[in-house]
Coordinates of C-alpha atoms in Angstrom, one line a residue:
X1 CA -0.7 12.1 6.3
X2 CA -3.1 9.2 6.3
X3 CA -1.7 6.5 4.7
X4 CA -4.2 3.5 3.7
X5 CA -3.9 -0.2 2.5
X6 CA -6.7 -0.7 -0.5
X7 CA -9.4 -3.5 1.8
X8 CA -9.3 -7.4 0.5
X9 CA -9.8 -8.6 -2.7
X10 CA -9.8 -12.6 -3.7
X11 CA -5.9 -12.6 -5.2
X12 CA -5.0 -11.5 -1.3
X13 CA -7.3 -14.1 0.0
X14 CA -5.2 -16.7 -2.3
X15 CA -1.5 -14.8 -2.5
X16 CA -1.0 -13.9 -5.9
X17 CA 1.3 -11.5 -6.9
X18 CA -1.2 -8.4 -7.8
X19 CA 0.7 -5.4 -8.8
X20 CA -0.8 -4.2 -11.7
X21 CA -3.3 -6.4 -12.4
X22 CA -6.9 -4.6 -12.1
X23 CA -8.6 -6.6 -9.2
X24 CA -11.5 -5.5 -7.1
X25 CA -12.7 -5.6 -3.8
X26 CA -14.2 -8.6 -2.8
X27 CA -17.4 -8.3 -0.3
X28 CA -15.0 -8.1 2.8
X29 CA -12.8 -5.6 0.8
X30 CA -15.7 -3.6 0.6
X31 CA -17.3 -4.2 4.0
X32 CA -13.6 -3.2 5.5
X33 CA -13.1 -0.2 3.0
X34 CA -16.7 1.9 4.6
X35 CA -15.5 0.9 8.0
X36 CA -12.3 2.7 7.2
X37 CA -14.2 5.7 6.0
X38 CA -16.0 5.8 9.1
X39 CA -12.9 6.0 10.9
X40 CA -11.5 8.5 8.8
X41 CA -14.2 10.6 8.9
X42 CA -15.0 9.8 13.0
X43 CA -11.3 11.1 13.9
X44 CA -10.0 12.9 11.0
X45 CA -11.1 15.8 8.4
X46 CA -9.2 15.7 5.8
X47 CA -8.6 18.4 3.0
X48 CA -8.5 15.6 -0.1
X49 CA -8.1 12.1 -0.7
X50 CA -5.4 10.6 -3.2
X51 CA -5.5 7.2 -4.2
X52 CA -3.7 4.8 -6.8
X53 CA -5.2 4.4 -10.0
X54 CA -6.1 0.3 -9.9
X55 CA -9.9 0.4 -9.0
X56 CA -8.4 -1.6 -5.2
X57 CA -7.5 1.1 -4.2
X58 CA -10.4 3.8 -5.9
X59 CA -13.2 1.8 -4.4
X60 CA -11.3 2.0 -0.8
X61 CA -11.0 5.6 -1.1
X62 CA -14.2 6.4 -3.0
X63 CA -15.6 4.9 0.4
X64 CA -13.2 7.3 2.3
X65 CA -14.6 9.8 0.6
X66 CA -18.5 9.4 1.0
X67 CA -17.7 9.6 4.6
X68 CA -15.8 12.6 4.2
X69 CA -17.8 14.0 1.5
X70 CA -14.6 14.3 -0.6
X71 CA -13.8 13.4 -4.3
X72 CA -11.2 10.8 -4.5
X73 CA -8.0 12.0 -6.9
X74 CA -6.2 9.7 -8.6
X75 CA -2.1 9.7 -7.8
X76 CA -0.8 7.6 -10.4
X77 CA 2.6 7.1 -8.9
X78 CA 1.1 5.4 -5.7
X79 CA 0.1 2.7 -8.1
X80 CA 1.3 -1.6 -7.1
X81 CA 4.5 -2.4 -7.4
X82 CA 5.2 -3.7 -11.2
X83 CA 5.6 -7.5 -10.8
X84 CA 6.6 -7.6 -14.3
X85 CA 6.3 -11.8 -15.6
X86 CA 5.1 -12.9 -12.0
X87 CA 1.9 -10.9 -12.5
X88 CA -1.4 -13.0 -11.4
X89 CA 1.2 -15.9 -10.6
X90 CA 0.8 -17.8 -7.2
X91 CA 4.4 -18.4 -4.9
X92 CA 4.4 -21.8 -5.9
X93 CA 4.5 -21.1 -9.5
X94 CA 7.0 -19.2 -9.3
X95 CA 9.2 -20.8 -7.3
X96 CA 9.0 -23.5 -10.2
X97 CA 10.6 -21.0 -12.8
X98 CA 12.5 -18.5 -10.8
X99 CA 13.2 -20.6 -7.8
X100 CA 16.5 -18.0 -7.2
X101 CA 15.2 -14.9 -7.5
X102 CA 12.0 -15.8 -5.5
X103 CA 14.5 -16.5 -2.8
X104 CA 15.8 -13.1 -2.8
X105 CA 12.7 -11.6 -3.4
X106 CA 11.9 -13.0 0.5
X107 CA 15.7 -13.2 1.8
X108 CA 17.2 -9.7 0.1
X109 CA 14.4 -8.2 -1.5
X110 CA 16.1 -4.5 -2.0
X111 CA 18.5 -6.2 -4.4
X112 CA 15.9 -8.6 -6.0
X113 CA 15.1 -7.7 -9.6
X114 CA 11.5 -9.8 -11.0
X115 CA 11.7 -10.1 -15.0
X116 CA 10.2 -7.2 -16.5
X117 CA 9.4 -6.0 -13.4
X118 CA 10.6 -2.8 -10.7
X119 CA 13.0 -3.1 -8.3
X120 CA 12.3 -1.3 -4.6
X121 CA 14.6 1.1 -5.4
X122 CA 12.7 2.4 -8.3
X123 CA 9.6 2.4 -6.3
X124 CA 11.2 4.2 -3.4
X125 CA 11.8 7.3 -5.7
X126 CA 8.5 7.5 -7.4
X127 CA 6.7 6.7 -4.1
X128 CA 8.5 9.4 -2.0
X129 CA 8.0 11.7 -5.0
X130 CA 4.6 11.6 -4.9
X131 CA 4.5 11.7 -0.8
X132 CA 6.9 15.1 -0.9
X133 CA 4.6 16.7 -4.2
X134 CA 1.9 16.0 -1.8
X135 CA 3.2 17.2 1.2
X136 CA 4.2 20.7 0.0
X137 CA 0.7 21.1 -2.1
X138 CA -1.2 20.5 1.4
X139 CA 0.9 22.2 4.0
X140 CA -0.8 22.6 7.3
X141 CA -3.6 19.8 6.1
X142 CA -4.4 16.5 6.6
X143 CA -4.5 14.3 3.5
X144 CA -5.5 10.5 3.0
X145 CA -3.2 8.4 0.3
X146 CA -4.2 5.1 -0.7
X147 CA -2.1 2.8 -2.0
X148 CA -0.6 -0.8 -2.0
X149 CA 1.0 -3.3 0.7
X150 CA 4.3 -2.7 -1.1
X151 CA 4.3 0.8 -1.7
X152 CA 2.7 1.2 2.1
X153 CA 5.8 -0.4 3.4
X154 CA 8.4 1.6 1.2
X155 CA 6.5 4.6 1.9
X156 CA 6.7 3.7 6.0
X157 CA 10.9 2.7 5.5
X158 CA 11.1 6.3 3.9
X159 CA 9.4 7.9 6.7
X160 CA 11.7 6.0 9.5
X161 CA 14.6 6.6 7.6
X162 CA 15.0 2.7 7.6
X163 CA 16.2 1.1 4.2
X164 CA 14.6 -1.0 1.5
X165 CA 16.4 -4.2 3.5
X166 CA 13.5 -3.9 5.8
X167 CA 10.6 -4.4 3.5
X168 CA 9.7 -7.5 5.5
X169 CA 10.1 -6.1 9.0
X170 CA 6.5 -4.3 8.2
X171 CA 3.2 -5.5 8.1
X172 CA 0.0 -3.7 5.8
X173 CA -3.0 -5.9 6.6
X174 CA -5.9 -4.4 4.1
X175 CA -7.1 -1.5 5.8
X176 CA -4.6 -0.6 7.8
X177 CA -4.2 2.7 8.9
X178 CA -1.1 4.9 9.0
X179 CA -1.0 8.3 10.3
X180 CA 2.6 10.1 10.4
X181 CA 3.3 14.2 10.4
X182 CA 5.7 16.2 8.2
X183 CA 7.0 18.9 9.7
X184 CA 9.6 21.1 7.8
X185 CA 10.4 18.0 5.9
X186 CA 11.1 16.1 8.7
X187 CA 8.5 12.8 9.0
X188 CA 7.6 11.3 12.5
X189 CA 5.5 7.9 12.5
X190 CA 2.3 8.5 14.9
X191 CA 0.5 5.1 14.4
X192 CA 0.9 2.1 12.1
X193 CA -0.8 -0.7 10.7
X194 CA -4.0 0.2 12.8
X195 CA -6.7 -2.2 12.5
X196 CA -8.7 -1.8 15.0
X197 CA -11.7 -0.4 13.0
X198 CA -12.0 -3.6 11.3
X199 CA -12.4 -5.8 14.7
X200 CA -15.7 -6.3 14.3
X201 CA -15.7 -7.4 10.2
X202 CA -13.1 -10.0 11.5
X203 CA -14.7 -11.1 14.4
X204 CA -18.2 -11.6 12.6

């Protein structure tokens, strides 16, 4: 299993809270999202390619997928988070109306609960649903999911067998590979948050 973040886009240059919204790639997102398919495709062949349904995360694995001369299918439960009222809202702004649950958001965040929005809990099930559907539809393959920071990380805690309590112990830079195997249900974590395709983009 390949697991990808979507490449940037200008509300993770700023830090707003994405989740559903429908943003796309900036220019770097895009630049970083064909370097990704290169390294897919250089190291890699996989069977199919699964992304989210926000175009983020289609245009990073529609890029995936011209390297790998793939179609991209979409997974709709590997979409963002729901961020409910804090949608397209900067940390600041926030802070100013929900200054509590903001904190716990960052200090407790598998408790947190954002108005209107999903809890990590929720996601974990819907997340891990999708990765175990997955799994047993491609057994003996590789696959490439695409997906979200947040979903990355609960998808990476589920793997380790690590709880939601953790969410901030992992870093998703855009891009950033993941590779772990299943193997009669039981996952092992071979790489994560791999970057190094992208050196040159952020060196330049």
């Amino acid at each position: 299993m390949i697991l990808v973040r979507h490449g940037q886009t200008e509300w993770n240059r700023v830090e707003r809270f994405r989740g559903r919204a429908d943003v796309p790639l900036n220019q770097v997102g895009l630049t970083q999202a064909n370097a990704t398919g290169q390294r897919v495709a250089s190291e890699w062949q996989p069977a199919a390619i699964y992304a989210g349904p926000l175009s983020r995360t289609i245009q990073t694995a529609e890029a995936i997928g011209f390297c790998c001369s793939l179609p991209v299918q979409v997974e709709p439960r590997l979409i963002d988070i729901n961020y409910g009222e804090w949608q397209g809202l900067t940390p600041g702004e926030v802070r100013e109306r929900w200054t509590e649950t903001l904190s716990a958001w960052y200090d407790t965040p598998h408790v947190a609960r954002i108005p209107n929005g999903e809890t990590l809990d929720e996601l974990h099930v819907r997340a891990m649903s999708a990765v175990n559907d997955l799994v047993a539809r491609h057994l003996d393959q590789t696959i490439v999911l695409v997906s979200h920071t947040v979903v990355n990380r609960i998808v990476l805690l589920g793997v380790l067998g690590l709880r939601n309590e953790r969410f901030w112990r992992l870093r998703q830079d855009t891009c950033a590979i993941n590779v772990f195997e299943v193997e009669n249900g039981v996952f092992t974590l071979v790489t994560m948050n791999d970057t190094c395709h992208l050196r040159a983009i952020h060196e330049g």
